[in-house]
Coordinates of C-alpha atoms and ligand atoms in Angstrom, one line a residue:
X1 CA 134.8 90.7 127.9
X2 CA 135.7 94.0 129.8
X3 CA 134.2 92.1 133.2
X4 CA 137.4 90.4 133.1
X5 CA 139.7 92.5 135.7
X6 CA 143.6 93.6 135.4
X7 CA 144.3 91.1 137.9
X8 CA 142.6 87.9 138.7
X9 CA 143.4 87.1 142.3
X10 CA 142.4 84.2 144.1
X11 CA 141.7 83.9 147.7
X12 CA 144.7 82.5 150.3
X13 CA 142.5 79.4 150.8
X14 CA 142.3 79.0 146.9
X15 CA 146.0 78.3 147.1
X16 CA 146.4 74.6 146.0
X17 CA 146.6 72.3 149.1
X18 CA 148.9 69.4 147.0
X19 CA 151.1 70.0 143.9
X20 CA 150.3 67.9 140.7
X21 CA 152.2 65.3 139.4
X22 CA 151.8 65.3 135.9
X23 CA 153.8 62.1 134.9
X24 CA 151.2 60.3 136.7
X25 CA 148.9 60.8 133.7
X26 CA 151.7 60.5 131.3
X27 CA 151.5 57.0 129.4
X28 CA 155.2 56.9 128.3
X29 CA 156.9 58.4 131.6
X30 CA 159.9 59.8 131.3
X31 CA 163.3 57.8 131.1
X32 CA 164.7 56.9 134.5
X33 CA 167.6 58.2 135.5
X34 CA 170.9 56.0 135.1
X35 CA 173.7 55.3 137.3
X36 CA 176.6 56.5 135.2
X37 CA 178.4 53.8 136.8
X38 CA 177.0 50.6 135.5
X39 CA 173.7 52.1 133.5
X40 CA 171.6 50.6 135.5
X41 CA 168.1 52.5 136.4
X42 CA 168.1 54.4 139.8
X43 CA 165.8 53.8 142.9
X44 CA 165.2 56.2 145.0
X45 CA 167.2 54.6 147.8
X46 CA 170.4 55.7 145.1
X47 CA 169.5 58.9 145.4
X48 CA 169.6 59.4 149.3
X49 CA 173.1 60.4 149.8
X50 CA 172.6 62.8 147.3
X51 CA 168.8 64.2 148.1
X52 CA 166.7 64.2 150.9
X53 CA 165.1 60.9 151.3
X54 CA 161.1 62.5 150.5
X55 CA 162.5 64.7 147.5
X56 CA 164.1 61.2 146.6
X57 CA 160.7 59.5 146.4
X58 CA 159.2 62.3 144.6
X59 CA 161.9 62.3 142.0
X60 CA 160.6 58.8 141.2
X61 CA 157.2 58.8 141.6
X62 CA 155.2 58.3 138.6
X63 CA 151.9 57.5 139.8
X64 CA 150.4 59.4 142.7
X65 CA 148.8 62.3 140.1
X66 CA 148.6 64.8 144.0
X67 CA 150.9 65.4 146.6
X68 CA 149.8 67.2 149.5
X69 CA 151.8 70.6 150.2
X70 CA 152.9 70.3 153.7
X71 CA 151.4 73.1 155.8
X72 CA 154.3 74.8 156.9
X73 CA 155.2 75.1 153.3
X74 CA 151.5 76.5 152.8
X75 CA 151.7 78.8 155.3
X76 CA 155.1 80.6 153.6
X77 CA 153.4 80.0 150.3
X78 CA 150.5 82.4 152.0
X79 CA 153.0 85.1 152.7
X80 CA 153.5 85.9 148.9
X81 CA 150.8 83.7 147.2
X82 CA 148.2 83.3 145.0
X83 CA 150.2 84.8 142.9
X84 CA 148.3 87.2 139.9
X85 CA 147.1 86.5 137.1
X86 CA 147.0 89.2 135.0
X87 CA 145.2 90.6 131.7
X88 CA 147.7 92.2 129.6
X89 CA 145.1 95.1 128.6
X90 CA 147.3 97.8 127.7
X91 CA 150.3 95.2 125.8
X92 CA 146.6 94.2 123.8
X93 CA 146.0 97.9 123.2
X94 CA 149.9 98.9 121.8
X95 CA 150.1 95.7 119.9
X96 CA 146.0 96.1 118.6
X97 CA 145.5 92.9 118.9
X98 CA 142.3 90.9 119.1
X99 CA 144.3 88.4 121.0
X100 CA 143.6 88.6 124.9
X101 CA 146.6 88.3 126.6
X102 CA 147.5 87.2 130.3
X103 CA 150.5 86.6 132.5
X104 CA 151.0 84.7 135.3
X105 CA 153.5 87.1 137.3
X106 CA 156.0 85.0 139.8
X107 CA 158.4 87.9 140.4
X108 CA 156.2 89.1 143.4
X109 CA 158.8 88.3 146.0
X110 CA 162.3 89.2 147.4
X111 CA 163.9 86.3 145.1
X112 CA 162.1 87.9 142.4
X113 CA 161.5 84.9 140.3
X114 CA 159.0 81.4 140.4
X115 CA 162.3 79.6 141.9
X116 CA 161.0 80.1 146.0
X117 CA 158.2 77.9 145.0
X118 CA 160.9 75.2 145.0
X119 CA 163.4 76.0 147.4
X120 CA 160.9 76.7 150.4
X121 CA 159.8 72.9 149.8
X122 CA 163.2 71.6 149.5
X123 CA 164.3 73.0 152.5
X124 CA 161.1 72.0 154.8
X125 CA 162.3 68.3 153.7
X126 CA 165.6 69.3 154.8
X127 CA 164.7 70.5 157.6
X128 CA 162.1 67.4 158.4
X129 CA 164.6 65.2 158.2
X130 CA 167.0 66.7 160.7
X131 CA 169.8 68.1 158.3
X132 CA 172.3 70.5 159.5
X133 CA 172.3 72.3 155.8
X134 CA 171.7 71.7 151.9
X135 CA 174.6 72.7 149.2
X136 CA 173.5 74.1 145.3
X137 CA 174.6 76.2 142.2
X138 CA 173.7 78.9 140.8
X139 CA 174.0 80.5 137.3
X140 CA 172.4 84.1 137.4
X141 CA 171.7 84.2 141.5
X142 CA 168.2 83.5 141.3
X143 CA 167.9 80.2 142.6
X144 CA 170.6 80.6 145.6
X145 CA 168.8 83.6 146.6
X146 CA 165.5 81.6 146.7
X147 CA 167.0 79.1 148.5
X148 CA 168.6 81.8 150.8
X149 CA 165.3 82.8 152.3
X150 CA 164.4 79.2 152.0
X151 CA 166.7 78.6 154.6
X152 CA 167.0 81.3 156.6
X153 CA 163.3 80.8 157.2
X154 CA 163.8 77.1 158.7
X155 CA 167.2 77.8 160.1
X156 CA 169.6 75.4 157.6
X157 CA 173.1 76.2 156.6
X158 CA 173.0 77.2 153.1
X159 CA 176.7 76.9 150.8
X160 CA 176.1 78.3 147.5
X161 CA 178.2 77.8 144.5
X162 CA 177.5 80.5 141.6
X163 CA 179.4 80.6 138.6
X164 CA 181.8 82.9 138.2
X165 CA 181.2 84.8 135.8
X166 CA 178.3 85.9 137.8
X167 CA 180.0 86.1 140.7
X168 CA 182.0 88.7 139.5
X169 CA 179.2 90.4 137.1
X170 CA 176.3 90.5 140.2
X171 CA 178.0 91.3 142.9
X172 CA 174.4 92.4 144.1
X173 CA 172.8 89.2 144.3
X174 CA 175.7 88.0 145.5
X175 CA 175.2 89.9 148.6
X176 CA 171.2 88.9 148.5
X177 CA 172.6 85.7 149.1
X178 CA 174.8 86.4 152.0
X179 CA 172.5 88.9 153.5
X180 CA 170.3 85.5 154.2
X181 CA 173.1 83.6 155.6
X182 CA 174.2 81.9 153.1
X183 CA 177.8 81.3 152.0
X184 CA 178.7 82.1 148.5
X185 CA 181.7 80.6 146.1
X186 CA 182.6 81.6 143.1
X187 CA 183.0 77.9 141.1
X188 CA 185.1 76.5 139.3
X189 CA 186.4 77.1 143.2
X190 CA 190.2 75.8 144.6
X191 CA 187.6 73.7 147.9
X192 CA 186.5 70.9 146.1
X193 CA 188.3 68.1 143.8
X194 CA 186.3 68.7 140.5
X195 CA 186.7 72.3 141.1
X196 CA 190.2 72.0 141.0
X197 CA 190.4 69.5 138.3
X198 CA 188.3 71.9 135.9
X199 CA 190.4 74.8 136.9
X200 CA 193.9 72.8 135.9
X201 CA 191.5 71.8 133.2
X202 CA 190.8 75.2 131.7
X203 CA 192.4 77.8 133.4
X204 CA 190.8 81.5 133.5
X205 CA 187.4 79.8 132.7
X206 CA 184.4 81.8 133.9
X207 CA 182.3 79.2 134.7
X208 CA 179.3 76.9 133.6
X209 CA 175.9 75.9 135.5
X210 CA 177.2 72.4 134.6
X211 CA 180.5 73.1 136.5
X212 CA 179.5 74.5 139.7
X213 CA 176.4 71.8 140.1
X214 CA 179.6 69.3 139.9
X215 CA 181.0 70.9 143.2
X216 CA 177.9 71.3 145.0
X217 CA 177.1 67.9 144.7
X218 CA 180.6 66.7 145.9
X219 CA 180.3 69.6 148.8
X220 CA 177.2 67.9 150.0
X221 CA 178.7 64.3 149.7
X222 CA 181.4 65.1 151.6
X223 CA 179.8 67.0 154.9
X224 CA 177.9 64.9 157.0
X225 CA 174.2 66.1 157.2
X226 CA 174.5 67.6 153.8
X227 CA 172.3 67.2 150.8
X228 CA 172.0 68.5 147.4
X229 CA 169.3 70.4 146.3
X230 CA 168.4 71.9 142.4
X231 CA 166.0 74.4 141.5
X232 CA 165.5 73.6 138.3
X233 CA 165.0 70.7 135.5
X234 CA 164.7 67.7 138.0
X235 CA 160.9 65.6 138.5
X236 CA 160.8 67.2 141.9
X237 CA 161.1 70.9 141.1
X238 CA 158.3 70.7 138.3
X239 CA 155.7 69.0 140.7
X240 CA 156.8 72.0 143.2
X241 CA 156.1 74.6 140.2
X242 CA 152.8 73.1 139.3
X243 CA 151.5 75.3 142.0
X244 CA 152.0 77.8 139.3
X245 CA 149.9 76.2 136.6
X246 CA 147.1 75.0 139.1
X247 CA 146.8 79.0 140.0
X248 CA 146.7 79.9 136.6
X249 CA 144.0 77.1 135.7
X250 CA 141.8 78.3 139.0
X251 CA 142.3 81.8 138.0
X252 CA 141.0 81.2 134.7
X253 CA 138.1 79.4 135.2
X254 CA 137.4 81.6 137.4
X255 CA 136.7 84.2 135.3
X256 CA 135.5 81.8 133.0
X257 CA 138.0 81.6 130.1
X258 CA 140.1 78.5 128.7
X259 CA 143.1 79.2 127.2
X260 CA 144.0 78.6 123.5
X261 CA 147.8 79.1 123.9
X262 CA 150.2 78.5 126.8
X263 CA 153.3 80.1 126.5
X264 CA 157.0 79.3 128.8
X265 CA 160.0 80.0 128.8
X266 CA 162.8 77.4 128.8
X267 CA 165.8 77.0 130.8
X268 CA 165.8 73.2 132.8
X269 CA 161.7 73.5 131.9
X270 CA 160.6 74.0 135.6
X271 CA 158.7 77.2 135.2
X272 CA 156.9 75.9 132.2
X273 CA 156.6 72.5 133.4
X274 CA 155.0 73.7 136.7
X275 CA 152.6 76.5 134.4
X276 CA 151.9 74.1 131.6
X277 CA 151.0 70.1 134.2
X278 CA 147.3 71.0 135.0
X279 CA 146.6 71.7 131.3
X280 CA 148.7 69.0 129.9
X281 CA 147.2 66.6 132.2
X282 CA 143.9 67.7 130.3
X283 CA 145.2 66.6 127.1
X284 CA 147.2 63.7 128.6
X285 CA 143.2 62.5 129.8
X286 CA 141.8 63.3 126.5
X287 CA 139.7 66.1 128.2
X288 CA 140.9 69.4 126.3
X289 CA 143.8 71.1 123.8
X290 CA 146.1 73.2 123.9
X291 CA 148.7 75.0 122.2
X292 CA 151.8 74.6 123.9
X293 CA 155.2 76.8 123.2
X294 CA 158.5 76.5 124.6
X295 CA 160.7 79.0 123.9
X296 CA 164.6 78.3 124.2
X297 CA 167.1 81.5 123.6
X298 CA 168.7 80.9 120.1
X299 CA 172.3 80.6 122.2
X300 CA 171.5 77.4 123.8
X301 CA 168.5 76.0 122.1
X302 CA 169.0 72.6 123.9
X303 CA 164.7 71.5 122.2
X304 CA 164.7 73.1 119.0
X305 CA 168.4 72.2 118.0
X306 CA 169.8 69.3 121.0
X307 CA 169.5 65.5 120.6
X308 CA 167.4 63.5 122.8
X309 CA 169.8 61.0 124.3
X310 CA 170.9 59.9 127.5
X311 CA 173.2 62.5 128.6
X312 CA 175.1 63.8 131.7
X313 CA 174.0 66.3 134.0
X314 CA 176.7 68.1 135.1
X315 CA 180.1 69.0 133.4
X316 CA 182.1 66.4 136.1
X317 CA 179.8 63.8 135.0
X318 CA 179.0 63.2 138.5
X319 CA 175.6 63.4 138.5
X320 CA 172.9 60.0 137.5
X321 CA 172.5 60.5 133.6
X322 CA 169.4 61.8 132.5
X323 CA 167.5 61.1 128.7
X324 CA 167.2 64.6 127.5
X325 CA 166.9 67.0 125.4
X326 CA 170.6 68.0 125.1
X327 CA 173.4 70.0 123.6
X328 CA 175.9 67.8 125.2
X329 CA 177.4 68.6 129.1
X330 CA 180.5 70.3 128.1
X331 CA 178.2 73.1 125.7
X332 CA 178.8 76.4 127.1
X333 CA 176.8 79.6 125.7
X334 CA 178.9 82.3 124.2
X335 CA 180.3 84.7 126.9
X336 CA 177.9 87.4 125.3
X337 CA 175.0 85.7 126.0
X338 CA 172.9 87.6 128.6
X339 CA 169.6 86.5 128.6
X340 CA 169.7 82.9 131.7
X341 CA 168.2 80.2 130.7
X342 CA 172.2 78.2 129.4
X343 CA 171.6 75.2 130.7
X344 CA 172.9 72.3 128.5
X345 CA 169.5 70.2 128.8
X346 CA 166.0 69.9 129.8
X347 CA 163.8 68.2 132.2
X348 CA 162.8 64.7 131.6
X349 CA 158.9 65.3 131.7
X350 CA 159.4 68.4 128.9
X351 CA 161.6 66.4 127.0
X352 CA 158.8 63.5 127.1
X353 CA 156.1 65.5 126.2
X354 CA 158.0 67.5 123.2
X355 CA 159.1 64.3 121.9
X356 CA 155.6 63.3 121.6
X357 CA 154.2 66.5 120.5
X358 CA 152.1 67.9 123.7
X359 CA 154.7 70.6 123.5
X360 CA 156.1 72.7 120.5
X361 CA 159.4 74.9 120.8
X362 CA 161.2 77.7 119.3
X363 CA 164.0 79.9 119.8
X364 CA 164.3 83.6 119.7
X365 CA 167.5 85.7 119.6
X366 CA 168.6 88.2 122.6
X367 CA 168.2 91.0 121.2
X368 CA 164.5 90.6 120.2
X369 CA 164.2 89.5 123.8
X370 CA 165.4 92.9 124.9
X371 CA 163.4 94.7 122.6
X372 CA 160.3 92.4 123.3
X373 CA 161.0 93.2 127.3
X374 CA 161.5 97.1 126.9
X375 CA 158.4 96.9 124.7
X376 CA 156.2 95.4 128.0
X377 CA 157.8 97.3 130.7
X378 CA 157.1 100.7 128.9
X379 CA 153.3 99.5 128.3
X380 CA 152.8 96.8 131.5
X381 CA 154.8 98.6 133.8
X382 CA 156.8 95.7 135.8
X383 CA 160.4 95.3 134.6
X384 CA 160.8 91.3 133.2
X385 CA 163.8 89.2 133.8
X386 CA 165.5 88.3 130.7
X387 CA 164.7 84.9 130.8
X388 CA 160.8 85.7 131.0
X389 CA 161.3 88.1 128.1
X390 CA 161.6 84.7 126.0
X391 CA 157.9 84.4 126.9
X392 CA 157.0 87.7 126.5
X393 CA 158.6 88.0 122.6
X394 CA 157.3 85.1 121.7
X395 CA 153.5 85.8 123.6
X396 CA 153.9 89.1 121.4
X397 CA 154.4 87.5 118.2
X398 CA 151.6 85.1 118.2
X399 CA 149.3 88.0 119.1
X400 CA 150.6 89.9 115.9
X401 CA 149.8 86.5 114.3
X402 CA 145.9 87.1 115.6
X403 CA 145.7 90.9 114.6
X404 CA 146.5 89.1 110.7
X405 CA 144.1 86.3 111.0
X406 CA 141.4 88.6 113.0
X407 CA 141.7 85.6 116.0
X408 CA 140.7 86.3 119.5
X409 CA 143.1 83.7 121.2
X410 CA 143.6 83.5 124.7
X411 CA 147.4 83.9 125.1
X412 CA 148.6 82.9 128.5
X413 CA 151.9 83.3 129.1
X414 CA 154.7 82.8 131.9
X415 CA 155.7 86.1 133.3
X416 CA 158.5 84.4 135.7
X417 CA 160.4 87.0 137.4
X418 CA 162.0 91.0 137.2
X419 CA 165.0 92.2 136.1
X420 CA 166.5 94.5 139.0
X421 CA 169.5 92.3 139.0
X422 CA 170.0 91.9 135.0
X423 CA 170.5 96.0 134.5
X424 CA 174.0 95.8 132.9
X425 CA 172.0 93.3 130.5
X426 CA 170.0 95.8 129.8
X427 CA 172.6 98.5 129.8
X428 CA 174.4 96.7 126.7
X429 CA 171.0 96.6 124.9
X430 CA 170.0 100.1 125.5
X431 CA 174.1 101.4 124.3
X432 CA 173.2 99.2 121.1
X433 CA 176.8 97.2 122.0
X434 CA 174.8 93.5 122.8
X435 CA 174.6 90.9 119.9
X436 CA 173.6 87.7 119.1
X437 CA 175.8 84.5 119.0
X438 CA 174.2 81.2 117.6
X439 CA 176.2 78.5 118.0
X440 CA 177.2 76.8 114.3
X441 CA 175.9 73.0 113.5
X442 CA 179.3 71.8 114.3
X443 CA 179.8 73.4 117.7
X444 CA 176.2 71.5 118.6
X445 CA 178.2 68.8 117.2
X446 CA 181.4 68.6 118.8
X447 CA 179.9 69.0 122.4
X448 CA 177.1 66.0 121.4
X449 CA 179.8 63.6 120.5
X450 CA 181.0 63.6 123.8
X451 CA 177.7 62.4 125.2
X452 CA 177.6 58.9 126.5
X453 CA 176.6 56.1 124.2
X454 CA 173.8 54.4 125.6
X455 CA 170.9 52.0 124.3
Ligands
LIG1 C1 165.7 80.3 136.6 C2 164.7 81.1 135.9 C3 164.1 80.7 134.7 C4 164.5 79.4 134.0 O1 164.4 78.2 134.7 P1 163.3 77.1 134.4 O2 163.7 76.0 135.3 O3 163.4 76.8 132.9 O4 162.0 77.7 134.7 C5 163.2 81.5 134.1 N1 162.9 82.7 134.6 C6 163.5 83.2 135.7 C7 163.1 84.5 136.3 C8 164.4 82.4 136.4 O5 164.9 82.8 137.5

């Protein structure tokens, strides 16, 4: 098969022209979200305060299978889409495999990860419907600094709140951030209620996703023309991502091969989600198989070790409650853990599907994700984010698997972003100093009991 290229680019005009929305083909669609209120199911209209009224409708809608991409979110996609997909050649070669390998690489942009495919459609809604600015968290820096460009490039305020631990530890993205106009707080902050009652709460604390997604949300409530936004685990951000997967699908049969094994890694399951819709909405239609693998860090495996209940969202159990994949909302990832992906739960749609099988998972520890990333960036050349290395160890491992069996498998795997901003991650691993914390059965079950008893 050597007329397959190193990269497999497709044309601008062979970027998708509408996202898929792969609940539409899902019989069981996932649980609705709940008011934490009362427990009654949410319209969209509930979510209006908190999202802009079209992301509101798409977080509900489970049955229109497209979605056209507006243009002016096509035309940024054309500034750094298609994005490649490409044939892992020399990783085949060190690892003499008979596996082929491919990656679909996302970290071709300033952000450096998949997350601007997101944030530039959040904030043309934003934008569309007249609002002065949108407020979000951020754990590593990723997201706000998608959403930075997002919009600087339509002219919205931006407020970010990023944990603090990372506040402190990436001072770099940090200033990513601000060089795009966007303000940046380190959260738990003193300028919002729940901040302060987290802080009282547990003083010195550095922080969780959880936490600071609790203050955006009560930044944007509070400021007229204001709205929420997430760039991760919510309906919404998946059908964004599945620009991704639709790529990868188009890239594939282009150069006529059909994947055996999809590979993703796992944080709110909006990478994966958005790589693995087009294929699972194969297998959803009875039209093809595939092997699908989520892979979790062994820190916070929220699939592989987490209960699939209705849970909260956010540590201030502000947020609508969600029926997820969970380690509970007040789980927090040991302080040593390095590699992203700590959120307490998982998208609906993932959650769904694993529950029914269409997806597998596992979990790998940190420090074979470091070894796994050093491995590819000394034979690949591009330098992963940790979180992406989840993919990457576990894409390795299966093609060792093939090299015992004598398989050729088509491996295709989620290459989601770089690592420029995760060096003193990479620093611990190289000085030999990082280790691996896995959280005991009865810290998974001390934070579960605190979820709320529904149904
Ligand atoms: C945010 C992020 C992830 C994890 O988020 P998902 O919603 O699970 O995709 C993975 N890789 C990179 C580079 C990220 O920035």
């Amino acid at each position: 098969m050597s007329e397959i290229p190193y990269k497999i680019y497709l044309s601008e005009n062979e970027i998708p022209s509408a996202w898929y929305n792969v609940r539409a083909d899902m019989k069981n669609k996932p649980a609705p979200l709940l008011n934490p209120g009362t427990g009654e199911p949410l319209k969209a209209e509930d979510l209006y305060p908190f999202f802009c009224e079209e992301l509101s409708n798409q977080e509900m809608n489970n049955t229109d299978a497209y979605i056209d991409i507006p243009g002016e979110v096509l035309d940024f996609y054309k500034m750094y889409r298609p994005s490649p997909l490409v044939r892992a050649y020399c990783l085949e070669k060190a690892l003499d495999t008979p596996a082929h390998i491919y990656y679909k690489f996302e970290g071709n942009n300033t952000s450096g990860s998949h997350k601007l495919n997101s944030a530039i459609a959040q904030a043309y809604y934003a934008k569309k419907q007249g609002l002065k600015g949108v407020t979000t968290e951020t754990g590593a820096g990723q997201w706000g600094t998608a959403l930075s460009m997002a919009t600087a490039y339509f002219g919205l305020d931006c407020q970010v709140y990023m944990v603090k631990v990372s506040y402190e530890q990436k001072p770099f993205r940090r200033e990513v951030m601000r060089t795009y106009g966007a303000t940046v707080t380190p959260s738990p902050s003193m300028t919002t209620n729940v901040g302060r009652k987290i802080n009282e709460e547990f003083p010195g604390t550095d922080g969780s996703l959880g936490c600071a997604i609790s203050e955006a949300v009560e930044a944007a409530t509070s400021q007229e023309g204001y709205r929420y936004v997430l760039g991760s685990v919510l309906n919404q951000v998946l059908l964004h991502q599945s620009v991704i997967g639709l790529e990868t699908k188009a890239a594939l049969d282009k150069v006529g091969v059909k994947a055996d094994m999809i590979i993703g890694c796992a944080g709110g399951g909006s990478n994966l989600g958005g790589l693995i819709s087009p294929f699972v909405g194969e297998m959803l239609r009875g039209e093809n198989q595939y092997e699908i693998i989520a892979v979790e860090p062994a820190s916070c495996p929220s699939l592989t070790r987490g209960s699939f209940v209705y849970d909260f969202c956010d540590t201030g159990r502000v947020c609508p409650l969600a029926k997820m994949y969970t380690l509970g909302s007040n789980f927090m990832p040991a302080p040593n853990h390095a590699g992203g992906l700590r959120y307490h739960g998982m998208s609906t749609i993932i959650s769904q599907l694993y529950d029914e099988g269409y997806v597998k998972a596992t979990s790998v520890k940190q420090t074979d994700v470091f070894a796994a990333a050093e491995q590819f960036a000394r034979v690949e050349g591009i330098l992963p984010a940790p979180e992406s290395s989840h993919a990457i160890k576990v894409a390795i491992d299966e093609a060792l698997k093939c090299k015992e069996t004598g398989e050729a498998k088509n491996i295709v795997f989620g290459l989601t972003g770089t690592g420029y901003f995760d060096l003193v991650a990479y620093q611990k691993y190289n000085d030999g100093v990082m280790d691996d914390y896995i959280p005991t059965d009865e810290d998974i079950a001390k934070s579960l009991s605190q979820c709320p008893k529904i149904g």
